[in-house]
Amino acid sequence: MPMAPMSSSLSLRRHAVSALCLLCGLLCADASVHGYAGERFAAVGNAFVLNGGSEGIYFSPSADSFIRFEKVAFRRTPESAAAAEDDGNRTATVTAVLFEAADRDAIGAAAAVPGSGSGSPRRELCCTPAMARRGACTEGSLVLAHRAPNNANSSSPKVLSASFLPGALEASFPDETIPVPRTGMYNLRFVHCHASLAAVAVGKTIWKNGRGGYLPGRMAPLETFYGAMSLAFAALAAFWFLRYAHHWREVAPVQNLLTLAIALGMVEVTAWYLDLAEFGASGVRPPATTFWAATASASRRAVSRVLALLVAMGYGAARPTLRGGVGIRVAALGAAYFAASETLEVVQHVGAVSDDHDHYSPASGKTILFLLALPVAVLDSTFICLIFVSLSRTLRRLRARRSKTARLLDTYRRFGTAVTIAAAVSLGWAAFEAHFRWTEGEERWRVAWVIPAVWQLISFALLCAVCLLWAPSHDSASRFADDAGVFRGDDDGVEEEEKLPLVRVAGPLSYVGSWACYVTRDDDAKIILRTDSGGVYAMSGQEGKRV
């Protein structure tokens, strides 16, 4: 028993030292690092390829732009070395090819697919026996075509080689810094043509951008964008919180939800800005900051959709409470959206360094992202349908009592217009994004940052419109309060007006020919009688009075 405190103390010291080393590693890093620890080759055609990175790099005369190899090597097991010697491959070579997107055709050669009548072409990265007989290359080596005469970039593709000598278990690349001579999308691939070679990679490459520090080219403009969005949210928050503080006694429940949405939006854009700023300064994308930014983004999106649905349902105005199953169903839908969106955001952003992967890379990553995006798309569609159905029902209720809810009706009409415009723009932008990604060539990497930026602007514009419509004022409580029980909801979320239909009785009850009868559920039961002449009578117990 006396040893337990000492063991606990040693354990705490070890964890503290590990955390300090990790923090030092993050703060002391000096570049955009692509690490290869434990990565393996994947079969692509007749070759084996490992993606070393893809980044858009800006060239700047006033700043260095380069790609640096640091202790990049490949290791194989003794069994793999013995198998290679048995196959006659006494020397196995791994080739590193750094090329610009415009020089893609310089890697590999077109070959006919056996058995196809039309001889449809495909690209072979490794030299085949037929190519070797024509004298185009050496069998078993990487095929490098001649550069186009009009290609002014004489440094692309850049080729480095590392060979496994007989019996050796490691092949190392020289530590070399390759300058980037012009702006472009650069791709690094490690390729070998030996089926018996089973090697894993170690080391790293460091990519320096001439603009945006160590940020990849597609991400560099987003740092400025999120900085501007932080200022825009700060201005919106200042406007909202001043109105909120001045009229805090008149705040309606829906306005509290708007406060939460604004706060989450501020946290989201600030977290993304800090993530990109730290990435650009240190070269290492901070996983903790990226995770919290992704979580804030998923939270803001879920809360915004739930808020739009609650407003469309008339919560805080035409529907004073969410009793029964309505609130539970809305909360469950929001939780499902948060879970799906959080998963997608984390997988898509945490640890992401490369700008893109080309067709030489395995497609499993894109397939996973597509599968994760499907639930988010389905839930988005569900929210849109529910919002418009609920808004239509609320507007119908308000039109039925227009004389008593004229201001509220006008507010909901404007809200409906804002939601319709936002939905139409979102659908149009989603179609454009699908077209952009489907037809995107790597030459468009410089404008790819606009895709997430416009989504942020659409969301921010709708939030601003809702904040203007529901801004706290001296009559907020009365403007959004329940209208004398006319719209009072029951436990199932169905308005009382639907369950207790209007009753008209013909007879000599008064000088008026017909009456309208309503029953309310106040603490003391009341019967409200409305006449065609405009008279309204309220009776409680045995008493009655004209109101």
Coordinates of C-alpha atoms in Angstrom, one line a residue:
M1 CA 0.0 0.0 0.0
P2 CA 2.8 2.5 0.7
M3 CA 4.0 2.1 -2.9
A4 CA 0.8 3.3 -4.5
P5 CA 1.4 7.0 -4.1
M6 CA 4.9 6.7 -5.5
S7 CA 3.7 4.8 -8.5
S8 CA 1.0 7.3 -9.1
S9 CA 3.5 10.1 -8.8
L10 CA 5.8 8.5 -11.4
S11 CA 2.9 7.9 -13.7
L12 CA 1.9 11.6 -13.5
R13 CA 5.5 12.7 -14.2
R14 CA 5.6 10.4 -17.3
H15 CA 2.4 11.8 -18.6
A16 CA 3.6 15.4 -18.0
V17 CA 6.8 14.7 -19.8
S18 CA 5.0 13.1 -22.7
A19 CA 2.6 16.1 -23.0
L20 CA 5.5 18.5 -22.8
C21 CA 7.4 16.7 -25.6
L22 CA 4.3 16.7 -27.8
L23 CA 3.7 20.4 -27.2
C24 CA 7.3 21.2 -28.0
G25 CA 7.1 19.1 -31.2
L26 CA 4.0 21.1 -32.3
L27 CA 5.5 24.5 -31.4
C28 CA 9.0 23.8 -32.7
A29 CA 7.9 22.4 -36.1
D30 CA 8.9 24.7 -38.9
A31 CA 7.1 23.5 -42.0
S32 CA 4.1 21.8 -43.6
V33 CA 5.0 18.2 -42.8
H34 CA 3.9 15.2 -44.8
G35 CA 5.0 12.2 -42.6
Y36 CA 5.2 8.7 -44.0
A37 CA 5.7 6.6 -40.9
G38 CA 4.4 3.1 -41.6
E39 CA 2.7 3.9 -44.9
R40 CA 2.6 1.2 -47.6
F41 CA 2.4 1.0 -51.4
A42 CA -0.9 0.3 -53.2
A43 CA -1.2 -1.5 -56.5
V44 CA -2.1 0.9 -59.3
G45 CA -2.2 -0.8 -62.7
N46 CA 1.1 -2.6 -63.2
A47 CA 2.9 -0.4 -60.6
F48 CA 2.9 0.1 -56.8
V49 CA 2.3 3.7 -55.7
L50 CA 2.5 5.6 -52.4
N51 CA 1.1 9.1 -52.4
G52 CA 3.6 11.5 -51.0
G53 CA 1.4 14.7 -51.0
S54 CA -0.5 17.0 -53.3
E55 CA -0.4 20.8 -52.7
G56 CA -1.0 24.0 -54.6
I57 CA 2.2 26.1 -54.1
Y58 CA 2.4 29.8 -54.8
F59 CA 5.7 31.1 -56.1
S60 CA 6.9 34.4 -54.7
P61 CA 10.2 36.1 -55.5
S62 CA 10.3 37.5 -52.0
A63 CA 9.8 34.2 -50.2
D64 CA 11.2 30.7 -50.6
S65 CA 9.0 28.1 -52.1
F66 CA 10.4 24.6 -51.8
I67 CA 9.8 20.9 -51.1
R68 CA 12.4 19.3 -48.8
F69 CA 13.2 15.6 -48.3
E70 CA 14.2 14.8 -44.7
K71 CA 15.3 11.2 -43.8
V72 CA 12.8 9.7 -46.3
A73 CA 13.5 5.9 -46.5
F74 CA 11.8 2.6 -47.1
R75 CA 12.3 -0.5 -45.0
R76 CA 11.6 -4.1 -45.8
T77 CA 11.7 -7.3 -43.8
P78 CA 14.4 -10.0 -44.1
E79 CA 11.8 -12.3 -45.6
S80 CA 11.0 -9.7 -48.3
A81 CA 14.7 -9.3 -49.1
A82 CA 15.1 -13.1 -49.5
A83 CA 12.0 -13.3 -51.7
A84 CA 13.3 -10.6 -53.9
E85 CA 16.6 -12.4 -54.4
D86 CA 14.8 -15.6 -55.2
D87 CA 12.8 -13.8 -57.9
G88 CA 16.1 -12.5 -59.4
N89 CA 15.5 -8.9 -58.2
R90 CA 18.8 -8.4 -56.5
T91 CA 18.4 -4.6 -56.7
A92 CA 15.0 -3.1 -56.1
T93 CA 14.5 0.6 -56.8
V94 CA 12.0 3.0 -55.4
T95 CA 11.5 6.2 -57.5
A96 CA 10.2 9.5 -56.2
V97 CA 8.6 11.6 -58.8
L98 CA 7.7 15.2 -58.2
F99 CA 5.7 16.8 -61.0
E100 CA 3.3 19.6 -61.7
A101 CA -0.3 18.8 -62.7
A102 CA 0.4 20.1 -66.2
D103 CA 3.1 17.4 -66.6
R104 CA 0.9 14.5 -65.6
D105 CA 1.3 12.9 -69.0
A106 CA 5.0 12.7 -68.6
I107 CA 4.5 9.9 -66.1
G108 CA 3.8 6.5 -67.6
A109 CA 2.8 5.6 -71.1
A110 CA -0.5 4.7 -72.9
A111 CA -1.0 0.9 -73.4
A112 CA -3.8 -1.1 -74.9
V113 CA -6.0 -3.2 -72.6
P114 CA -5.7 -6.9 -73.6
G115 CA -8.9 -8.4 -74.9
S116 CA -10.6 -5.2 -75.8
G117 CA -11.6 -5.0 -79.4
S118 CA -11.1 -1.2 -79.6
G119 CA -7.8 -1.3 -77.9
S120 CA -8.9 1.3 -75.3
P121 CA -5.9 3.0 -73.8
R122 CA -4.7 3.1 -70.2
R123 CA -1.6 4.4 -68.6
E124 CA 1.1 2.0 -67.5
L125 CA 3.6 3.4 -65.0
C126 CA 6.1 0.5 -65.3
C127 CA 7.9 -0.5 -68.5
T128 CA 6.3 -3.6 -70.0
P129 CA 8.2 -6.2 -72.2
A130 CA 6.5 -4.8 -75.3
M131 CA 7.7 -1.3 -74.5
A132 CA 11.2 -2.6 -73.8
R133 CA 11.3 -4.4 -77.2
R134 CA 10.6 -1.1 -78.8
G135 CA 13.5 0.5 -77.0
A136 CA 11.2 3.0 -75.2
C137 CA 12.4 2.1 -71.7
T138 CA 14.0 -0.5 -69.5
E139 CA 11.8 -3.4 -68.4
G140 CA 10.7 -3.1 -64.8
S141 CA 11.6 0.6 -64.5
L142 CA 9.3 3.7 -64.2
V143 CA 8.3 5.1 -67.6
L144 CA 9.1 8.8 -68.0
A145 CA 7.9 10.4 -71.3
H146 CA 9.7 13.3 -72.9
R147 CA 8.5 16.7 -71.9
A148 CA 6.4 18.8 -74.3
P149 CA 8.4 21.3 -76.2
N150 CA 6.3 24.2 -75.0
N151 CA 6.7 23.3 -71.3
A152 CA 8.9 26.1 -69.8
N153 CA 9.1 24.3 -66.4
S154 CA 12.3 22.4 -66.9
S155 CA 12.4 21.1 -63.4
S156 CA 9.2 19.0 -63.7
P157 CA 9.1 16.1 -63.3
K158 CA 11.9 15.9 -60.7
V159 CA 13.1 12.3 -60.2
L160 CA 14.9 10.8 -57.2
S161 CA 15.8 7.2 -56.7
A162 CA 16.6 4.9 -53.7
S163 CA 17.7 1.3 -54.2
F164 CA 17.7 -1.8 -52.0
L165 CA 21.1 -3.3 -52.4
P166 CA 21.4 -7.1 -52.2
G167 CA 20.5 -8.2 -48.7
A168 CA 19.9 -4.6 -47.5
L169 CA 16.8 -3.8 -45.5
E170 CA 16.6 -0.1 -46.1
A171 CA 16.8 2.2 -49.1
S172 CA 17.3 5.9 -48.3
F173 CA 16.6 9.1 -50.4
P174 CA 19.1 11.9 -50.1
D175 CA 18.1 14.9 -48.0
E176 CA 17.5 17.4 -50.7
T177 CA 15.6 20.7 -51.1
I178 CA 13.8 21.1 -54.4
P179 CA 12.9 24.7 -55.2
V180 CA 9.5 25.5 -56.7
P181 CA 10.1 27.7 -59.8
R182 CA 6.5 28.7 -60.4
T183 CA 2.9 28.6 -59.0
G184 CA 1.2 25.3 -59.6
M185 CA -0.3 22.1 -58.2
Y186 CA 2.5 19.8 -57.3
N187 CA 2.3 16.0 -56.7
L188 CA 4.8 13.7 -55.2
R189 CA 4.6 9.9 -55.9
F190 CA 6.8 7.1 -54.7
V191 CA 6.7 4.3 -57.3
H192 CA 8.3 0.8 -57.7
C193 CA 7.7 -2.0 -60.1
H194 CA 8.6 -5.1 -58.0
A195 CA 5.8 -7.3 -56.9
S196 CA 7.9 -9.0 -54.3
L197 CA 8.9 -5.8 -52.6
A198 CA 6.9 -5.2 -49.4
A199 CA 8.3 -2.0 -47.9
V200 CA 7.1 0.6 -45.4
A201 CA 8.0 4.3 -45.5
V202 CA 9.6 6.4 -42.9
G203 CA 10.7 10.1 -42.8
K204 CA 8.9 13.2 -44.1
T205 CA 8.8 15.9 -46.7
I206 CA 8.4 19.6 -45.9
W207 CA 6.4 21.9 -48.3
K208 CA 6.9 25.6 -48.1
N209 CA 4.4 28.0 -49.8
G210 CA 5.5 31.4 -51.0
R211 CA 2.2 32.8 -49.9
G212 CA 0.3 31.8 -46.8
G213 CA 3.3 30.4 -44.9
Y214 CA 3.1 26.6 -44.8
L215 CA -0.6 26.4 -45.6
P216 CA -1.5 24.4 -48.7
G217 CA -2.5 26.6 -51.6
R218 CA -6.2 25.8 -51.3
M219 CA -6.3 26.6 -47.6
A220 CA -4.3 29.8 -47.8
P221 CA -7.1 32.2 -48.7
L222 CA -9.4 30.7 -46.1
E223 CA -7.3 32.1 -43.3
T224 CA -8.1 35.7 -44.4
F225 CA -11.7 34.7 -45.0
Y226 CA -12.2 33.3 -41.5
G227 CA -10.5 36.4 -40.1
A228 CA -13.0 38.6 -41.8
M229 CA -15.9 36.3 -40.7
S230 CA -14.7 36.6 -37.1
L231 CA -15.0 40.4 -37.4
A232 CA -18.5 40.1 -39.0
F233 CA -19.7 37.8 -36.2
A234 CA -18.3 40.2 -33.7
A235 CA -20.3 43.0 -35.2
L236 CA -23.5 40.9 -35.3
A237 CA -22.9 39.8 -31.7
A238 CA -22.4 43.4 -30.5
F239 CA -25.7 44.5 -32.2
W240 CA -27.6 41.5 -30.7
F241 CA -26.2 41.6 -27.2
L242 CA -26.8 45.4 -26.9
R243 CA -30.4 44.9 -27.8
Y244 CA -30.6 41.9 -25.6
A245 CA -29.2 43.7 -22.6
H246 CA -31.4 46.7 -23.1
H247 CA -34.6 44.7 -23.4
W248 CA -33.8 41.7 -21.3
R249 CA -37.2 41.8 -19.5
E250 CA -39.0 41.4 -22.9
V251 CA -36.9 38.5 -24.3
A252 CA -38.9 35.6 -25.8
P253 CA -37.7 32.0 -25.7
V254 CA -36.8 31.9 -29.4
Q255 CA -34.4 34.9 -28.9
N256 CA -32.4 32.9 -26.3
L257 CA -31.9 30.2 -29.0
L258 CA -30.7 32.9 -31.4
T259 CA -28.2 34.0 -28.8
L260 CA -26.8 30.5 -28.7
A261 CA -26.6 30.3 -32.5
I262 CA -24.6 33.6 -32.6
A263 CA -22.3 32.4 -29.9
L264 CA -21.6 29.1 -31.7
G265 CA -21.0 30.9 -35.0
M266 CA -18.4 33.1 -33.3
V267 CA -16.7 30.1 -31.8
E268 CA -16.7 28.2 -35.1
V269 CA -15.2 30.9 -37.4
T270 CA -12.6 31.9 -34.7
A271 CA -11.6 28.2 -34.2
W272 CA -11.1 27.7 -37.9
Y273 CA -9.1 30.9 -38.1
L274 CA -6.8 29.8 -35.2
D275 CA -6.5 26.4 -36.8
L276 CA -5.3 27.8 -40.1
A277 CA -3.2 30.5 -38.5
E278 CA -1.3 27.9 -36.4
F279 CA -1.0 25.6 -39.3
G280 CA 0.4 28.3 -41.5
A281 CA 2.9 29.5 -38.9
S282 CA 4.2 26.2 -37.6
G283 CA 3.6 23.8 -40.6
V284 CA 1.9 21.2 -38.3
R285 CA -1.9 21.2 -38.3
P286 CA -3.0 21.2 -34.6
P287 CA -5.3 18.2 -34.1
A288 CA -6.9 19.6 -31.0
T289 CA -7.8 23.0 -32.6
T290 CA -9.0 21.3 -35.7
F291 CA -11.2 18.9 -33.7
W292 CA -12.8 21.7 -31.7
A293 CA -13.3 23.8 -34.9
A294 CA -15.0 20.8 -36.5
T295 CA -17.1 20.2 -33.4
A296 CA -18.1 23.9 -33.2
S297 CA -19.1 23.7 -36.9
A298 CA -21.3 20.7 -36.4
S299 CA -22.9 22.2 -33.3
R300 CA -23.6 25.5 -35.1
R301 CA -25.1 23.8 -38.1
A302 CA -27.3 21.5 -35.9
V303 CA -28.5 24.4 -33.7
S304 CA -29.2 26.6 -36.7
R305 CA -31.4 24.0 -38.3
V306 CA -33.3 23.2 -35.1
L307 CA -33.7 27.0 -34.6
A308 CA -35.1 27.5 -38.1
L309 CA -37.5 24.6 -37.6
L310 CA -38.7 25.9 -34.2
V311 CA -39.3 29.3 -35.6
A312 CA -41.2 27.9 -38.6
M313 CA -43.3 25.9 -36.1
G314 CA -44.2 29.1 -34.3
Y315 CA -42.3 28.3 -31.1
G316 CA -42.5 31.3 -28.8
A317 CA -45.2 33.0 -30.8
A318 CA -48.0 30.9 -32.3
R319 CA -46.9 27.9 -30.3
P320 CA -46.0 29.0 -26.7
T321 CA -44.4 25.6 -25.6
L322 CA -43.2 22.3 -27.0
R323 CA -45.0 19.9 -24.8
G324 CA -45.4 16.2 -25.4
G325 CA -43.6 14.5 -28.3
V326 CA -42.9 17.5 -30.5
G327 CA -39.9 18.7 -28.5
I328 CA -38.5 15.2 -28.2
R329 CA -38.7 14.6 -31.9
V330 CA -37.1 17.9 -32.8
A331 CA -34.3 17.3 -30.3
A332 CA -33.7 13.8 -31.6
L333 CA -33.5 15.1 -35.2
G334 CA -31.0 17.8 -34.1
A335 CA -28.9 15.2 -32.2
A336 CA -28.9 12.9 -35.3
Y337 CA -27.8 15.8 -37.5
F338 CA -25.0 16.7 -35.0
A339 CA -23.7 13.2 -34.9
A340 CA -23.6 12.8 -38.7
S341 CA -22.1 16.2 -39.3
E342 CA -19.5 15.8 -36.5
T343 CA -18.3 12.5 -38.0
L344 CA -18.0 14.0 -41.4
E345 CA -16.2 17.2 -40.3
V346 CA -13.7 15.2 -38.1
V347 CA -12.9 12.7 -40.8
Q348 CA -12.6 15.4 -43.5
H349 CA -10.5 17.9 -41.6
V350 CA -8.6 16.5 -38.6
G351 CA -5.1 15.7 -39.8
A352 CA -5.8 16.8 -43.4
V353 CA -2.7 18.3 -45.0
S354 CA -2.7 17.6 -48.7
D355 CA -4.8 19.7 -51.0
D356 CA -6.0 16.8 -53.1
H357 CA -5.3 13.3 -54.4
D358 CA -5.2 12.5 -58.0
H359 CA -6.2 9.2 -59.7
Y360 CA -2.9 7.5 -58.8
S361 CA -4.1 7.5 -55.1
P362 CA -6.4 4.9 -53.6
A363 CA -10.1 6.0 -53.8
S364 CA -11.0 4.6 -50.4
G365 CA -10.7 8.0 -48.7
K366 CA -13.1 9.7 -51.2
T367 CA -15.5 6.7 -50.9
I368 CA -15.6 7.1 -47.1
L369 CA -16.2 10.8 -47.3
F370 CA -19.1 10.2 -49.8
L371 CA -20.7 7.6 -47.5
L372 CA -20.4 9.9 -44.5
A373 CA -21.9 12.8 -46.5
L374 CA -25.0 10.8 -47.4
P375 CA -26.7 10.9 -43.9
V376 CA -25.9 14.7 -43.7
A377 CA -27.6 15.3 -47.1
V378 CA -30.6 13.2 -46.1
L379 CA -31.0 15.0 -42.8
D380 CA -30.6 18.4 -44.5
S381 CA -33.4 17.5 -46.9
T382 CA -35.6 16.4 -44.0
F383 CA -35.0 19.7 -42.2
I384 CA -35.8 21.7 -45.3
C385 CA -39.1 19.8 -45.9
L386 CA -40.2 20.1 -42.2
I387 CA -39.3 23.8 -42.1
F388 CA -41.5 24.6 -45.2
V389 CA -44.4 22.4 -44.0
S390 CA -44.3 23.9 -40.5
L391 CA -44.0 27.4 -41.9
S392 CA -47.0 26.9 -44.2
R393 CA -49.1 25.6 -41.3
T394 CA -48.1 28.5 -39.0
L395 CA -48.9 31.1 -41.7
R396 CA -52.3 29.5 -42.2
R397 CA -53.0 29.8 -38.5
L398 CA -51.9 33.5 -38.4
R399 CA -54.0 34.4 -41.5
A400 CA -57.1 33.0 -39.8
R401 CA -56.6 35.5 -37.0
R402 CA -55.1 38.4 -39.0
S403 CA -56.9 41.1 -37.1
K404 CA -55.2 40.1 -33.9
T405 CA -51.8 38.9 -35.2
A406 CA -51.0 41.4 -38.1
R407 CA -47.5 42.2 -36.9
L408 CA -46.7 38.6 -36.2
L409 CA -48.0 37.6 -39.6
D410 CA -45.8 40.2 -41.3
T411 CA -42.8 38.9 -39.4
Y412 CA -43.4 35.3 -40.4
R413 CA -44.0 36.3 -44.0
R414 CA -40.6 38.0 -44.1
F415 CA -39.0 35.0 -42.4
G416 CA -40.6 32.7 -45.1
T417 CA -39.1 35.0 -47.8
A418 CA -35.6 34.8 -46.2
V419 CA -35.8 31.0 -45.8
T420 CA -37.0 30.6 -49.4
I421 CA -34.2 32.7 -50.8
A422 CA -31.6 30.8 -48.7
A423 CA -32.9 27.4 -49.7
A424 CA -32.9 28.4 -53.4
V425 CA -29.3 29.8 -53.2
S426 CA -28.2 26.7 -51.3
L427 CA -29.7 24.3 -53.9
G428 CA -28.1 26.3 -56.7
W429 CA -24.7 26.4 -55.0
A430 CA -24.9 22.6 -54.2
A431 CA -25.5 21.9 -57.9
F432 CA -22.5 24.2 -58.8
E433 CA -20.3 22.5 -56.2
A434 CA -21.2 19.0 -57.5
H435 CA -20.4 20.2 -61.1
F436 CA -17.2 21.9 -59.9
R437 CA -15.9 18.7 -58.1
W438 CA -17.0 16.4 -60.9
T439 CA -15.2 18.4 -63.7
E440 CA -12.5 20.0 -61.5
G441 CA -9.0 19.9 -62.9
E442 CA -6.1 20.5 -60.7
E443 CA -5.6 23.9 -62.4
R444 CA -8.7 25.2 -60.4
W445 CA -7.1 24.7 -57.0
R446 CA -6.7 28.5 -56.6
V447 CA -10.5 29.1 -56.5
A448 CA -11.5 26.0 -54.6
W449 CA -11.6 27.9 -51.3
V450 CA -14.7 29.7 -52.6
I451 CA -16.8 26.5 -52.1
P452 CA -16.8 26.4 -48.2
A453 CA -16.7 30.2 -48.1
V454 CA -20.0 30.7 -49.9
W455 CA -21.7 28.1 -47.6
Q456 CA -20.5 30.2 -44.6
L457 CA -21.9 33.4 -46.2
I458 CA -25.3 31.8 -46.9
S459 CA -25.6 30.6 -43.3
F460 CA -24.4 34.0 -41.9
A461 CA -26.8 36.0 -44.2
L462 CA -29.8 33.9 -43.0
L463 CA -28.8 34.3 -39.4
C464 CA -28.5 38.0 -39.8
A465 CA -32.0 38.1 -41.4
V466 CA -33.5 36.1 -38.5
C467 CA -31.7 38.3 -36.0
L468 CA -33.2 41.5 -37.6
L469 CA -36.7 40.0 -37.6
W470 CA -36.5 38.7 -34.0
A471 CA -34.3 41.4 -32.5
P472 CA -35.3 42.2 -28.8
S473 CA -37.4 45.3 -28.4
H474 CA -39.7 46.9 -25.9
D475 CA -42.7 44.8 -27.1
S476 CA -41.0 41.5 -27.8
A477 CA -42.9 39.6 -25.2
S478 CA -46.3 40.9 -26.2
R479 CA -45.5 40.6 -29.9
F480 CA -44.6 36.9 -29.7
A481 CA -46.8 35.9 -26.8
D482 CA -49.7 33.5 -27.0
D483 CA -52.8 35.1 -28.5
A484 CA -55.3 34.5 -25.7
G485 CA -55.3 30.8 -26.1
V486 CA -56.2 30.8 -29.8
F487 CA -53.0 28.9 -30.7
R488 CA -52.5 27.1 -27.4
G489 CA -51.0 23.6 -28.1
D490 CA -51.8 20.3 -26.5
D491 CA -49.5 17.5 -25.6
D492 CA -49.4 16.1 -29.1
G493 CA -48.4 19.4 -30.7
V494 CA -51.7 19.9 -32.4
E495 CA -53.4 23.3 -32.0
E496 CA -56.5 23.5 -30.0
E497 CA -58.2 25.3 -32.8
E498 CA -58.0 22.1 -34.8
K499 CA -59.3 19.8 -32.0
L500 CA -62.2 22.0 -30.9
P501 CA -63.9 23.2 -34.0
L502 CA -66.0 26.3 -34.3
V503 CA -69.6 25.7 -33.2
R504 CA -72.4 27.9 -34.6
V505 CA -75.9 27.8 -33.1
A506 CA -78.9 29.4 -34.7
G507 CA -81.5 30.6 -32.2
P508 CA -82.7 33.5 -30.0
L509 CA -79.6 33.5 -27.7
S510 CA -79.3 37.2 -28.4
Y511 CA -80.1 39.8 -30.9
V512 CA -77.4 38.2 -33.1
G513 CA -78.3 35.3 -35.3
S514 CA -75.1 33.1 -34.7
W515 CA -72.4 32.7 -32.1
A516 CA -68.8 31.3 -32.2
C517 CA -67.8 29.3 -29.1
Y518 CA -64.2 28.6 -27.9
V519 CA -63.1 26.7 -24.8
T520 CA -59.7 27.6 -23.2
R521 CA -57.5 25.7 -20.8
D522 CA -56.6 28.4 -18.4
D523 CA -56.3 27.8 -14.6
D524 CA -60.0 28.8 -14.3
A525 CA -62.0 27.3 -17.2
K526 CA -63.3 30.0 -19.6
I527 CA -65.8 30.0 -22.4
I528 CA -65.2 32.6 -25.0
L529 CA -68.2 33.6 -27.2
R530 CA -67.7 35.6 -30.4
T531 CA -70.7 37.1 -32.3
D532 CA -70.9 38.0 -35.9
S533 CA -71.3 41.7 -34.9
G534 CA -67.9 41.7 -33.2
G535 CA -68.9 41.3 -29.6
V536 CA -66.8 39.0 -27.5
Y537 CA -68.0 37.5 -24.2
A538 CA -65.9 35.6 -21.7
M539 CA -67.5 33.5 -19.0
S540 CA -65.8 31.9 -16.0
G541 CA -68.0 29.7 -13.7
Q542 CA -71.3 31.5 -13.2
E543 CA -70.1 34.9 -14.2
G544 CA -69.8 36.5 -17.5
K545 CA -68.5 39.8 -18.8
R546 CA -68.0 41.6 -22.1
V547 CA -64.4 42.0 -23.2

